[in-house]
Amino acid sequence: MEPYFFLSYARRRGPRVLVKRFYDDLCAELRQELRRLHKGNAVPFGRPFLDVQSIQVGQDWNAALCDALAHCRTMLALYTPDYFRSDFCGREWKAFEDRQRRHREVTGVDAKALIPVLWEPVQNIPSGAAHIQYDNYDFGENYARWGLRRILVADPGGEEYRRIVNLVAHQTLVAAEHFRILPANGLDLTGPQSAGPFPSAAEPAEPGSHALLLVAARTSADAHKASTDPGCHGDSPTDWNPYHAESSEPLARRATQLLEERGFTVRTEIVSDALAVTLDEARGQGQVAVLLVEASAAAAEPFNRALRAYDRSNHPGSAAIVPCDPDEAGDGARGKAYWEAVRGALPFNWAKGAGDPLPLLQSGIGSDQFDGTLHAVVAKAQNHLVSFLETSRLDALELPRITTAALPVLSTAASPRSRTGLAPPIAARPSSPLMPSEKEQEDDP
């Protein structure tokens, strides 16, 4: 089956109830349109792809994602500031754009099957996406100013929301039924050749960007007690070098140089029982934080207590990397001890990372992966931090006004209609009280 559409969006931490609501409403709209179009006859309806619903527990998420992107009829991109800061969303965008380009080269037809939906206002569209027209007069002034997400929050069953869903469904129906763009073979989103047109994780940081490195590692004295190779330890935890067979440079220094090359101001500290306070202060100052964790150190005090508290706290703007050497990456006794230590110290982050294309807990990272992993998680942690701070600011400034009255509906707004000549597919619902703004903090791509 070909998914009727692929919903591409920035995967935030926390509830995704509004994304799921839009997905369900759009699916219901399309089913009714198809029944009417085919005069009531049953027609195959390739289940539209939504990652949290379409990828089953235990399934290879990358294979499932690639298969859906390679065969879907259309792709809907939910525009948000986070979407255009997401490396993985950029990869999804490129994969589908490549399919459209190939279809155009083979058939001479521009399918226009990549359909933008303005979910939240976006100030700057990257040049790689600027050629796609996303603003439409038919969608109304509120849509252009506030985005569909806020219209949905203001009045979930309202006429304006239903009208916009109807218009999106029409665009999707036309592209899916009339063009059927060619599938892709051997699609892989993880390789460097799959990087999308959005700013990459390794691009220069914004002026004034700060990063905090927090090291949890043993010293050479501690390592000797455990009869562990002392070659990767020194007098301080910041001397730890898990890749000492390849380089004499401590990991914290390597990470500092990588981030300073991008324009970050970097500060390094050792993980302590004051970790939560340190992270709160960093967040308040707009600093992204990265924990560099030695698995063996994470399993014992003084670090285990601090790391488990961090694991429960879900600090916005932070990430953790747990490097490993080749022996720890294998199936032997050291490998088993490594993975048990990671799961034991950071169980919640371990569970949250299942199925995430880019989890904020990165474990099993070898020397050849470290640089790219550091850049990627810093970019994602920055996005989370920006989203958290923006949401906090908007909640403080706008929540009283949002919760007292629904968004005004334009007097010139057309009633729901179908350009296929069909009756409006979504039945009118009684106007419901304004939903409180839920706090969504990502994820992803």
Tab-separated table of C-alpha atoms in Angstrom:
chain	number	residue	atom	x	y	z
A	1	MET	CA	0.000	0.000	0.000
A	2	GLU	CA	1.101	3.557	-0.688
A	3	PRO	CA	0.511	5.877	2.278
A	4	TYR	CA	-1.910	8.533	1.060
A	5	PHE	CA	0.226	11.160	2.716
A	6	PHE	CA	3.333	11.302	4.896
A	7	LEU	CA	3.065	13.774	7.781
A	8	SER	CA	6.458	15.412	8.280
A	9	TYR	CA	6.777	17.479	11.456
A	10	ALA	CA	9.291	18.444	14.134
A	11	ARG	CA	9.048	15.807	16.841
A	12	ARG	CA	8.799	17.571	20.160
A	13	ARG	CA	9.026	16.074	23.589
A	14	GLY	CA	5.755	15.708	25.410
A	15	PRO	CA	2.200	15.281	24.115
A	16	ARG	CA	1.530	15.529	20.403
A	17	VAL	CA	-2.224	15.583	20.814
A	18	LEU	CA	-2.819	18.483	18.425
A	19	VAL	CA	-0.746	16.946	15.629
A	20	LYS	CA	-2.655	13.692	16.107
A	21	ARG	CA	-5.991	15.575	16.101
A	22	PHE	CA	-5.172	17.259	12.794
A	23	TYR	CA	-4.019	13.949	11.331
A	24	ASP	CA	-7.271	12.207	12.358
A	25	ASP	CA	-9.458	15.032	11.041
A	26	LEU	CA	-7.629	15.096	7.723
A	27	CYS	CA	-7.937	11.303	7.372
A	28	ALA	CA	-11.700	11.510	8.040
A	29	GLU	CA	-12.041	14.285	5.470
A	30	LEU	CA	-10.162	12.341	2.822
A	31	ARG	CA	-12.188	9.179	3.386
A	32	GLN	CA	-15.434	11.046	2.823
A	33	GLU	CA	-14.053	12.790	-0.245
A	34	LEU	CA	-12.972	9.462	-1.729
A	35	ARG	CA	-16.335	7.820	-1.044
A	36	ARG	CA	-18.153	10.659	-2.737
A	37	LEU	CA	-15.682	10.784	-5.616
A	38	HIS	CA	-16.209	7.076	-6.272
A	39	LYS	CA	-20.002	7.293	-5.815
A	40	GLY	CA	-20.055	5.406	-2.557
A	41	ASN	CA	-17.907	2.480	-3.725
A	42	ALA	CA	-15.211	1.248	-1.394
A	43	VAL	CA	-11.760	2.293	-2.555
A	44	PRO	CA	-8.310	1.326	-1.248
A	45	PHE	CA	-7.020	3.966	1.128
A	46	GLY	CA	-3.318	3.653	1.878
A	47	ARG	CA	-3.089	4.476	5.571
A	48	PRO	CA	-1.454	7.923	5.895
A	49	PHE	CA	1.869	7.836	7.712
A	50	LEU	CA	2.281	9.320	11.186
A	51	ASP	CA	5.408	8.080	12.947
A	52	VAL	CA	3.945	7.558	16.428
A	53	GLN	CA	1.060	5.574	14.959
A	54	SER	CA	2.528	3.893	11.891
A	55	ILE	CA	5.767	2.506	13.374
A	56	GLN	CA	5.076	-0.447	15.637
A	57	VAL	CA	6.949	-1.312	18.825
A	58	GLY	CA	10.014	-3.369	17.924
A	59	GLN	CA	9.942	-2.324	14.264
A	60	ASP	CA	13.044	-0.898	12.580
A	61	TRP	CA	12.058	2.797	12.589
A	62	ASN	CA	14.544	3.794	9.874
A	63	ALA	CA	13.342	1.074	7.505
A	64	ALA	CA	9.685	1.925	8.178
A	65	LEU	CA	10.286	5.643	7.707
A	66	CYS	CA	12.245	5.162	4.489
A	67	ASP	CA	9.659	2.772	3.060
A	68	ALA	CA	6.846	5.231	3.754
A	69	LEU	CA	8.764	8.169	2.246
A	70	ALA	CA	9.715	6.103	-0.792
A	71	HIS	CA	6.123	5.140	-1.620
A	72	CYS	CA	3.779	7.807	-0.183
A	73	ARG	CA	1.639	9.683	-2.685
A	74	THR	CA	2.010	13.074	-1.008
A	75	MET	CA	3.944	14.667	1.854
A	76	LEU	CA	2.482	17.246	4.222
A	77	ALA	CA	5.085	19.421	5.966
A	78	LEU	CA	3.935	21.102	9.186
A	79	TYR	CA	5.801	24.408	9.123
A	80	THR	CA	7.157	25.553	12.502
A	81	PRO	CA	10.401	27.293	13.494
A	82	ASP	CA	11.590	23.920	14.831
A	83	TYR	CA	10.820	22.231	11.510
A	84	PHE	CA	13.376	24.353	9.693
A	85	ARG	CA	15.933	23.849	12.437
A	86	SER	CA	15.600	20.058	12.291
A	87	ASP	CA	18.222	18.112	10.395
A	88	PHE	CA	15.948	15.083	10.163
A	89	CYS	CA	12.984	17.075	8.840
A	90	GLY	CA	15.378	18.405	6.216
A	91	ARG	CA	16.250	14.829	5.255
A	92	GLU	CA	12.569	13.918	4.883
A	93	TRP	CA	12.054	17.043	2.773
A	94	LYS	CA	14.980	16.223	0.485
A	95	ALA	CA	13.883	12.600	0.022
A	96	PHE	CA	10.440	13.647	-1.165
A	97	GLU	CA	11.724	16.590	-3.225
A	98	ASP	CA	14.071	14.183	-5.019
A	99	ARG	CA	11.091	11.977	-5.880
A	100	GLN	CA	9.176	14.971	-7.226
A	101	ARG	CA	12.177	16.086	-9.267
A	102	ARG	CA	12.621	12.643	-10.786
A	103	HIS	CA	8.908	12.452	-11.590
A	104	ARG	CA	9.135	15.808	-13.351
A	105	GLU	CA	12.185	14.698	-15.348
A	106	VAL	CA	10.532	11.446	-16.450
A	107	THR	CA	6.982	12.675	-17.109
A	108	GLY	CA	7.403	16.400	-17.664
A	109	VAL	CA	4.684	17.006	-15.036
A	110	ASP	CA	5.092	19.024	-11.848
A	111	ALA	CA	3.069	16.994	-9.333
A	112	LYS	CA	3.039	19.599	-6.529
A	113	ALA	CA	2.685	16.746	-4.066
A	114	LEU	CA	4.713	18.400	-1.300
A	115	ILE	CA	2.028	20.314	0.570
A	116	PRO	CA	3.004	22.881	3.225
A	117	VAL	CA	0.758	23.487	6.233
A	118	LEU	CA	1.527	26.566	8.327
A	119	TRP	CA	1.285	25.007	11.784
A	120	GLU	CA	2.999	27.898	13.583
A	121	PRO	CA	4.237	31.270	12.260
A	122	VAL	CA	7.727	31.106	10.739
A	123	GLN	CA	9.849	34.226	10.393
A	124	ASN	CA	12.515	32.905	8.029
A	125	ILE	CA	11.982	30.111	5.514
A	126	PRO	CA	15.365	28.590	4.506
A	127	SER	CA	16.374	29.084	0.903
A	128	GLY	CA	16.013	25.347	0.260
A	129	ALA	CA	12.271	25.588	0.925
A	130	ALA	CA	11.569	29.147	-0.211
A	131	HIS	CA	10.445	28.029	-3.699
A	132	ILE	CA	7.353	26.314	-2.253
A	133	GLN	CA	4.382	28.667	-1.906
A	134	TYR	CA	2.811	28.159	1.504
A	135	ASP	CA	0.641	31.251	2.019
A	136	ASN	CA	-2.795	31.049	0.422
A	137	TYR	CA	-5.451	33.768	0.486
A	138	ASP	CA	-8.194	31.145	0.688
A	139	PHE	CA	-6.863	29.994	4.046
A	140	GLY	CA	-7.612	33.369	5.622
A	141	GLU	CA	-5.899	36.063	7.625
A	142	ASN	CA	-5.880	34.167	10.924
A	143	TYR	CA	-4.085	31.243	9.307
A	144	ALA	CA	-1.358	33.518	7.902
A	145	ARG	CA	-0.958	35.355	11.208
A	146	TRP	CA	-1.306	32.590	13.809
A	147	GLY	CA	-1.010	29.258	12.012
A	148	LEU	CA	-3.364	26.271	12.074
A	149	ARG	CA	-2.252	25.019	15.480
A	150	ARG	CA	-3.568	28.076	17.278
A	151	ILE	CA	-6.818	28.060	15.308
A	152	LEU	CA	-7.295	24.450	16.394
A	153	VAL	CA	-6.566	25.325	20.042
A	154	ALA	CA	-8.982	28.271	19.931
A	155	ASP	CA	-11.938	26.317	18.533
A	156	PRO	CA	-11.332	22.618	17.769
A	157	GLY	CA	-14.706	22.112	16.092
A	158	GLY	CA	-15.006	25.581	14.640
A	159	GLU	CA	-15.916	26.569	11.121
A	160	GLU	CA	-12.564	28.179	10.352
A	161	TYR	CA	-10.573	25.102	11.360
A	162	ARG	CA	-12.897	22.784	9.404
A	163	ARG	CA	-12.681	25.002	6.338
A	164	ILE	CA	-8.862	24.906	6.349
A	165	VAL	CA	-8.790	21.120	6.848
A	166	ASN	CA	-11.150	20.886	3.859
A	167	LEU	CA	-8.773	22.951	1.724
A	168	VAL	CA	-5.736	20.886	2.768
A	169	ALA	CA	-7.667	17.699	2.011
A	170	HIS	CA	-8.522	18.993	-1.454
A	171	GLN	CA	-4.869	19.727	-2.232
A	172	THR	CA	-3.881	16.284	-0.974
A	173	LEU	CA	-6.629	14.558	-2.949
A	174	VAL	CA	-5.704	16.239	-6.237
A	175	ALA	CA	-1.992	15.422	-5.877
A	176	ALA	CA	-2.601	11.843	-4.703
A	177	GLU	CA	-5.233	10.902	-7.284
A	178	HIS	CA	-3.930	12.658	-10.384
A	179	PHE	CA	-0.153	12.352	-10.235
A	180	ARG	CA	0.999	9.230	-8.324
A	181	ILE	CA	4.663	10.231	-8.319
A	182	LEU	CA	7.251	7.549	-8.954
A	183	PRO	CA	8.555	5.600	-5.926
A	184	ALA	CA	12.178	5.694	-4.818
A	185	ASN	CA	14.470	2.691	-4.486
A	186	GLY	CA	17.029	2.116	-1.748
A	187	LEU	CA	16.104	5.216	0.239
A	188	ASP	CA	18.277	5.803	3.304
A	189	LEU	CA	17.863	8.892	5.480
A	190	THR	CA	20.924	8.354	7.654
A	191	GLY	CA	23.788	8.819	5.206
A	192	PRO	CA	25.630	12.118	4.634
A	193	GLN	CA	24.313	12.245	1.062
A	194	SER	CA	20.768	12.436	2.467
A	195	ALA	CA	21.300	15.736	4.297
A	196	GLY	CA	18.544	18.182	3.492
A	197	PRO	CA	18.437	21.839	2.477
A	198	PHE	CA	17.916	23.211	5.977
A	199	PRO	CA	20.859	24.614	7.970
A	200	SER	CA	23.093	21.741	9.044
A	201	ALA	CA	24.000	20.956	12.626
A	202	ALA	CA	27.639	21.910	12.023
A	203	GLU	CA	26.971	25.395	10.625
A	204	PRO	CA	28.298	28.408	12.547
A	205	ALA	CA	26.478	29.130	15.790
A	206	GLU	CA	24.526	32.321	16.318
A	207	PRO	CA	26.631	35.131	17.830
A	208	GLY	CA	26.648	34.876	21.602
A	209	SER	CA	25.955	31.123	21.715
A	210	HIS	CA	27.200	29.355	24.843
A	211	ALA	CA	27.674	25.668	25.605
A	212	LEU	CA	28.287	23.900	28.897
A	213	LEU	CA	30.157	20.576	28.941
A	214	LEU	CA	29.624	18.424	32.030
A	215	VAL	CA	31.980	15.456	32.502
A	216	ALA	CA	31.206	12.332	34.521
A	217	ALA	CA	34.317	10.142	34.402
A	218	ARG	CA	36.765	8.432	36.713
A	219	THR	CA	40.299	9.520	37.472
A	220	SER	CA	43.341	7.289	36.982
A	221	ALA	CA	43.297	6.464	40.715
A	222	ASP	CA	39.689	5.273	40.512
A	223	ALA	CA	40.356	3.332	37.327
A	224	HIS	CA	43.316	1.502	38.860
A	225	LYS	CA	41.123	0.242	41.666
A	226	ALA	CA	38.833	-1.354	39.104
A	227	SER	CA	41.789	-2.860	37.180
A	228	THR	CA	40.732	-0.915	34.103
A	229	ASP	CA	43.180	0.285	31.445
A	230	PRO	CA	44.441	3.557	32.967
A	231	GLY	CA	45.489	4.920	29.584
A	232	CYS	CA	42.204	6.798	29.155
A	233	HIS	CA	42.201	8.505	32.583
A	234	GLY	CA	44.152	11.255	34.285
A	235	ASP	CA	44.243	13.246	37.497
A	236	SER	CA	40.860	14.861	36.806
A	237	PRO	CA	37.614	13.603	35.222
A	238	THR	CA	38.182	16.217	32.494
A	239	ASP	CA	41.319	14.273	31.446
A	240	TRP	CA	39.203	11.282	30.432
A	241	ASN	CA	39.935	10.075	26.891
A	242	PRO	CA	37.906	7.011	25.824
A	243	TYR	CA	39.547	7.141	22.383
A	244	HIS	CA	43.144	7.160	23.670
A	245	ALA	CA	44.186	4.408	21.231
A	246	GLU	CA	43.640	6.901	18.384
A	247	SER	CA	44.371	10.269	19.969
A	248	SER	CA	46.025	11.698	23.090
A	249	GLU	CA	43.474	14.496	23.344
A	250	PRO	CA	40.999	14.345	26.265
A	251	LEU	CA	37.376	14.153	25.154
A	252	ALA	CA	36.317	17.394	26.850
A	253	ARG	CA	39.086	19.285	25.026
A	254	ARG	CA	38.105	17.686	21.718
A	255	ALA	CA	34.452	18.670	22.247
A	256	THR	CA	35.466	22.194	23.266
A	257	GLN	CA	37.519	22.689	20.112
A	258	LEU	CA	34.705	21.376	17.901
A	259	LEU	CA	32.174	23.764	19.419
A	260	GLU	CA	34.551	26.742	19.532
A	261	GLU	CA	35.213	26.257	15.815
A	262	ARG	CA	31.503	26.857	15.292
A	263	GLY	CA	31.500	30.023	17.386
A	264	PHE	CA	30.358	28.736	20.783
A	265	THR	CA	31.786	29.999	24.024
A	266	VAL	CA	32.402	26.787	25.977
A	267	ARG	CA	32.659	26.143	29.705
A	268	THR	CA	33.579	22.757	31.231
A	269	GLU	CA	32.571	21.433	34.658
A	270	ILE	CA	32.547	18.103	36.472
A	271	VAL	CA	29.197	16.477	37.265
A	272	SER	CA	28.309	16.812	40.947
A	273	ASP	CA	25.273	16.651	43.220
A	274	ALA	CA	24.615	20.269	42.206
A	275	LEU	CA	23.982	19.168	38.617
A	276	ALA	CA	20.303	20.181	38.665
A	277	VAL	CA	21.134	23.690	39.896
A	278	THR	CA	23.899	24.011	37.301
A	279	LEU	CA	21.530	22.995	34.502
A	280	ASP	CA	18.814	25.370	35.703
A	281	GLU	CA	21.308	28.243	35.709
A	282	ALA	CA	22.535	27.299	32.218
A	283	ARG	CA	18.968	27.163	30.915
A	284	GLY	CA	18.201	30.570	32.405
A	285	GLN	CA	21.221	31.987	30.592
A	286	GLY	CA	20.272	30.346	27.283
A	287	GLN	CA	23.176	27.880	27.388
A	288	VAL	CA	22.958	24.428	25.831
A	289	ALA	CA	24.404	21.656	28.016
A	290	VAL	CA	26.046	18.363	26.994
A	291	LEU	CA	26.929	15.628	29.458
A	292	LEU	CA	29.959	13.502	28.517
A	293	VAL	CA	29.485	10.313	30.517
A	294	GLU	CA	31.789	7.352	31.085
A	295	ALA	CA	29.587	4.277	31.448
A	296	SER	CA	31.723	2.758	34.211
A	297	ALA	CA	31.623	6.002	36.176
A	298	ALA	CA	27.857	6.310	35.709
A	299	ALA	CA	27.323	3.012	37.500
A	300	ALA	CA	29.018	4.143	40.732
A	301	GLU	CA	29.050	7.073	43.114
A	302	PRO	CA	29.533	9.974	43.167
A	303	PHE	CA	28.096	10.211	39.657
A	304	ASN	CA	25.259	7.659	39.700
A	305	ARG	CA	23.095	9.652	42.111
A	306	ALA	CA	23.472	12.901	40.131
A	307	LEU	CA	22.852	11.216	36.782
A	308	ARG	CA	19.738	9.413	37.967
A	309	ALA	CA	18.341	12.704	39.275
A	310	TYR	CA	19.139	14.310	35.908
A	311	ASP	CA	17.458	11.429	34.122
A	312	ARG	CA	14.201	12.059	36.006
A	313	SER	CA	14.238	15.836	35.560
A	314	ASN	CA	13.963	16.166	31.747
A	315	HIS	CA	15.982	19.395	31.505
A	316	PRO	CA	15.255	21.352	28.291
A	317	GLY	CA	18.344	22.223	26.302
A	318	SER	CA	20.496	19.305	27.452
A	319	ALA	CA	21.816	16.077	25.945
A	320	ALA	CA	24.072	13.226	27.022
A	321	ILE	CA	26.734	11.299	25.094
A	322	VAL	CA	28.118	8.018	26.432
A	323	PRO	CA	31.177	7.126	24.294
A	324	CYS	CA	32.517	3.599	24.026
A	325	ASP	CA	35.647	1.898	22.757
A	326	PRO	CA	35.551	-1.103	20.358
A	327	ASP	CA	35.522	-3.638	23.214
A	328	GLU	CA	32.550	-1.965	24.873
A	329	ALA	CA	30.696	-1.892	21.559
A	330	GLY	CA	31.046	-5.661	21.158
A	331	ASP	CA	29.150	-8.623	22.585
A	332	GLY	CA	31.682	-9.563	25.247
A	333	ALA	CA	31.706	-8.996	29.001
A	334	ARG	CA	32.775	-5.351	28.676
A	335	GLY	CA	30.023	-4.680	26.176
A	336	LYS	CA	27.410	-6.189	28.476
A	337	ALA	CA	28.669	-4.144	31.428
A	338	TYR	CA	28.654	-0.981	29.285
A	339	TRP	CA	25.010	-1.286	28.219
A	340	GLU	CA	23.847	-2.298	31.692
A	341	ALA	CA	25.549	0.804	33.115
A	342	VAL	CA	23.910	3.117	30.561
A	343	ARG	CA	20.441	1.685	31.105
A	344	GLY	CA	20.906	1.667	34.868
A	345	ALA	CA	22.012	5.303	35.184
A	346	LEU	CA	19.712	6.858	32.559
A	347	PRO	CA	16.642	4.573	32.291
A	348	PHE	CA	14.087	7.241	31.347
A	349	ASN	CA	16.229	8.799	28.620
A	350	TRP	CA	17.022	5.291	27.387
A	351	ALA	CA	13.301	4.517	27.057
A	352	LYS	CA	12.497	7.891	25.466
A	353	GLY	CA	15.105	7.323	22.788
A	354	ALA	CA	13.381	4.207	21.417
A	355	GLY	CA	12.159	4.993	17.914
A	356	ASP	CA	13.582	8.542	17.925
A	357	PRO	CA	15.726	9.270	14.840
A	358	LEU	CA	18.017	11.434	16.968
A	359	PRO	CA	17.659	10.698	20.707
A	360	LEU	CA	19.160	13.141	23.171
A	361	LEU	CA	20.854	10.217	24.905
A	362	GLN	CA	23.541	9.013	22.500
A	363	SER	CA	25.180	5.763	23.584
A	364	GLY	CA	27.577	3.372	21.867
A	365	ILE	CA	29.386	6.265	20.172
A	366	GLY	CA	32.770	5.370	18.701
A	367	SER	CA	35.564	7.787	17.853
A	368	ASP	CA	34.534	8.075	14.196
A	369	GLN	CA	30.979	9.017	15.235
A	370	PHE	CA	31.691	11.460	18.027
A	371	ASP	CA	32.147	14.715	16.079
A	372	GLY	CA	28.949	14.356	14.058
A	373	THR	CA	26.990	13.157	17.089
A	374	LEU	CA	28.108	16.138	19.162
A	375	HIS	CA	27.065	18.638	16.490
A	376	ALA	CA	23.717	16.912	15.945
A	377	VAL	CA	22.683	16.709	19.606
A	378	VAL	CA	23.834	20.271	20.291
A	379	ALA	CA	21.629	21.491	17.427
A	380	LYS	CA	18.670	19.484	18.725
A	381	ALA	CA	19.205	20.569	22.333
A	382	GLN	CA	19.397	24.186	21.167
A	383	ASN	CA	16.073	23.783	19.354
A	384	HIS	CA	14.502	22.388	22.508
A	385	LEU	CA	15.873	25.223	24.574
A	386	VAL	CA	14.655	27.886	22.144
A	387	SER	CA	11.218	26.258	21.994
A	388	PHE	CA	11.036	26.031	25.781
A	389	LEU	CA	12.017	29.665	26.279
A	390	GLU	CA	9.682	30.879	23.521
A	391	THR	CA	6.776	28.854	24.904
A	392	SER	CA	7.420	30.157	28.419
A	393	ARG	CA	7.533	33.737	27.166
A	394	LEU	CA	4.382	33.410	25.060
A	395	ASP	CA	2.517	31.691	27.872
A	396	ALA	CA	3.386	34.556	30.184
A	397	LEU	CA	2.414	37.239	27.663
A	398	GLU	CA	-0.526	35.748	25.789
A	399	LEU	CA	-2.235	33.054	27.838
A	400	PRO	CA	-4.662	35.448	29.596
A	401	ARG	CA	-5.770	36.865	26.268
A	402	ILE	CA	-5.983	33.478	24.520
A	403	THR	CA	-8.077	31.885	27.222
A	404	THR	CA	-10.661	34.640	27.449
A	405	ALA	CA	-11.923	34.612	23.878
A	406	ALA	CA	-11.655	32.550	20.750
A	407	LEU	CA	-9.842	33.873	17.710
A	408	PRO	CA	-12.132	36.053	15.601
A	409	VAL	CA	-13.406	34.378	12.444
A	410	LEU	CA	-13.134	36.567	9.380
A	411	SER	CA	-16.519	37.789	8.193
A	412	THR	CA	-15.442	37.109	4.609
A	413	ALA	CA	-14.557	33.461	5.303
A	414	ALA	CA	-16.205	31.091	2.884
A	415	SER	CA	-18.231	28.204	4.217
A	416	PRO	CA	-16.704	24.736	3.859
A	417	ARG	CA	-16.899	23.441	0.345
A	418	SER	CA	-15.247	20.845	-1.842
A	419	ARG	CA	-13.748	21.729	-5.167
A	420	THR	CA	-14.609	18.256	-6.324
A	421	GLY	CA	-18.259	19.278	-6.140
A	422	LEU	CA	-18.875	17.289	-2.978
A	423	ALA	CA	-20.660	18.265	0.186
A	424	PRO	CA	-18.539	19.372	3.151
A	425	PRO	CA	-17.211	16.127	4.633
A	426	ILE	CA	-16.781	17.209	8.228
A	427	ALA	CA	-20.053	17.499	10.083
A	428	ALA	CA	-20.497	20.715	12.006
A	429	ARG	CA	-19.808	20.322	15.668
A	430	PRO	CA	-21.094	22.517	18.476
A	431	SER	CA	-18.585	25.188	19.368
A	432	SER	CA	-16.556	23.932	22.278
A	433	PRO	CA	-14.902	25.957	25.056
A	434	LEU	CA	-11.432	27.170	24.315
A	435	MET	CA	-8.832	24.505	24.997
A	436	PRO	CA	-6.002	25.495	27.324
A	437	SER	CA	-2.696	25.703	25.532
A	438	GLU	CA	-0.869	22.433	26.156
A	439	LYS	CA	2.863	22.607	26.610
A	440	GLU	CA	4.624	20.679	23.887
A	441	GLN	CA	8.369	20.263	24.142
A	442	GLU	CA	10.119	18.201	21.568
A	443	ASP	CA	11.875	15.763	20.217
A	444	ASP	CA	12.781	14.917	16.642
A	445	PRO	CA	14.136	14.150	12.792
